[in-house]
XYZ file of C-alpha atoms in Angstrom:
96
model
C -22.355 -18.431 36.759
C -20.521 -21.346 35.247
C -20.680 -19.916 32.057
C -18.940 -16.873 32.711
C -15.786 -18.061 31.543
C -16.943 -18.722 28.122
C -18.643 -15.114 27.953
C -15.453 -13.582 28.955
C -13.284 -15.261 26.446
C -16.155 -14.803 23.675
C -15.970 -10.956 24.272
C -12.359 -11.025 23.759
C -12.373 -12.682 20.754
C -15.602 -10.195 19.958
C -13.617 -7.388 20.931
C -10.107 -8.270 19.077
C -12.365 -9.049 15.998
C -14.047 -5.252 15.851
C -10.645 -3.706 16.690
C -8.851 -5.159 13.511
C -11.784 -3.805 11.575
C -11.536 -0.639 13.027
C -7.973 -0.543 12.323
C -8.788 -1.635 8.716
C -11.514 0.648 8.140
C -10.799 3.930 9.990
C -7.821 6.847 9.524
C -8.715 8.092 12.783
C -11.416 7.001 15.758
C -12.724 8.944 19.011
C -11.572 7.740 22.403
C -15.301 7.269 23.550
C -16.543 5.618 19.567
C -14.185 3.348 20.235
C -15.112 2.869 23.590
C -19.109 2.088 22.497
C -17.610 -0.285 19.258
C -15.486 -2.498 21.479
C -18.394 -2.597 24.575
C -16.330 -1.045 27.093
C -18.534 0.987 29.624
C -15.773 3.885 29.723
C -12.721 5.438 28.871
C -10.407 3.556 31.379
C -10.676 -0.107 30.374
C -10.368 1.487 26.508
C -7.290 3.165 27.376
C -5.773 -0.552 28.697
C -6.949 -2.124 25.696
C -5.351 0.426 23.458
C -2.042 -0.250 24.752
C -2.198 -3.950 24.342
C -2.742 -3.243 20.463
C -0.270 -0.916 20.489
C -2.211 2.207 19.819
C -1.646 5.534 21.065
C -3.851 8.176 22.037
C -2.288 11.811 20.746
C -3.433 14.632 22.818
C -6.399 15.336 20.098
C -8.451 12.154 22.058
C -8.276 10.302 18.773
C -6.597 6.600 17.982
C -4.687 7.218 14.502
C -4.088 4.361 12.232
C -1.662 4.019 8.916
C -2.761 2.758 6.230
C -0.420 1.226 3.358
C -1.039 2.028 0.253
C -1.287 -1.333 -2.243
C -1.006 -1.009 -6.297
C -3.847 -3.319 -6.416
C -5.853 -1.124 -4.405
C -5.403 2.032 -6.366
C -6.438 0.376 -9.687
C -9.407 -1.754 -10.808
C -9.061 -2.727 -14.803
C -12.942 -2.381 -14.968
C -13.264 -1.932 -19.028
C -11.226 -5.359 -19.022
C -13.489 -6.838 -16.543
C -16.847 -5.739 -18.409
C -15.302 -6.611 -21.456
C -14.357 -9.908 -20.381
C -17.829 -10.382 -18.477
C -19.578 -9.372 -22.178
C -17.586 -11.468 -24.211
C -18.455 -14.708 -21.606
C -22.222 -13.702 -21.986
C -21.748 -14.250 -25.558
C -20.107 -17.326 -25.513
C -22.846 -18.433 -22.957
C -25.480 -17.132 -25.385
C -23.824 -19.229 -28.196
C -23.910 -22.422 -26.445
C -27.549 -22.343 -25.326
């Protein structure tokens, strides 16, 4: 019983960890996925949490979530990394 403090606040932190992620990872989540993910037993306490992260439920029952668009994430210079990653196996090779 003493301990129930420390659950509660563990939970949170649980529960604002996953929702980043989810907000990270997902375009678009269910009302009741996101429900199960976070460990909330239904729909109500779900729709509270939403609004403290600021998310809004459109009349389609999904959360929606933008996603910006980085340079660096649209291009990864692989030839130049296998090239490089050759070249150090052959200096490594030379040495031993």
């Amino acid at each position: 019983e003493n301990y129930n403090f420390f659950i509660d606040i563990l939970l949170d932190t649980i529960r604002n960890e996953i929702a980043s992620c989810i907000e990270k990872a997902y375009e678009k989540i269910a009302l009741n996925e996101a429900a199960r993910m976070l460990f909330f037993e239904n729909a109500k306490p779900m729709k509270d949490y939403a609004v403290q992260r600021g998310w809004t439920l459109p009349p389609d029952g999904f959360f929606h979530f933008q996603h910006e668009k980085k340079d660096a994430d649209e291009v990864i210079p692989a030839k130049m990394l296998a090239e490089q990653t050759i070249e150090y196996a052959r200096e490594l090779e030379m040495i031993v």
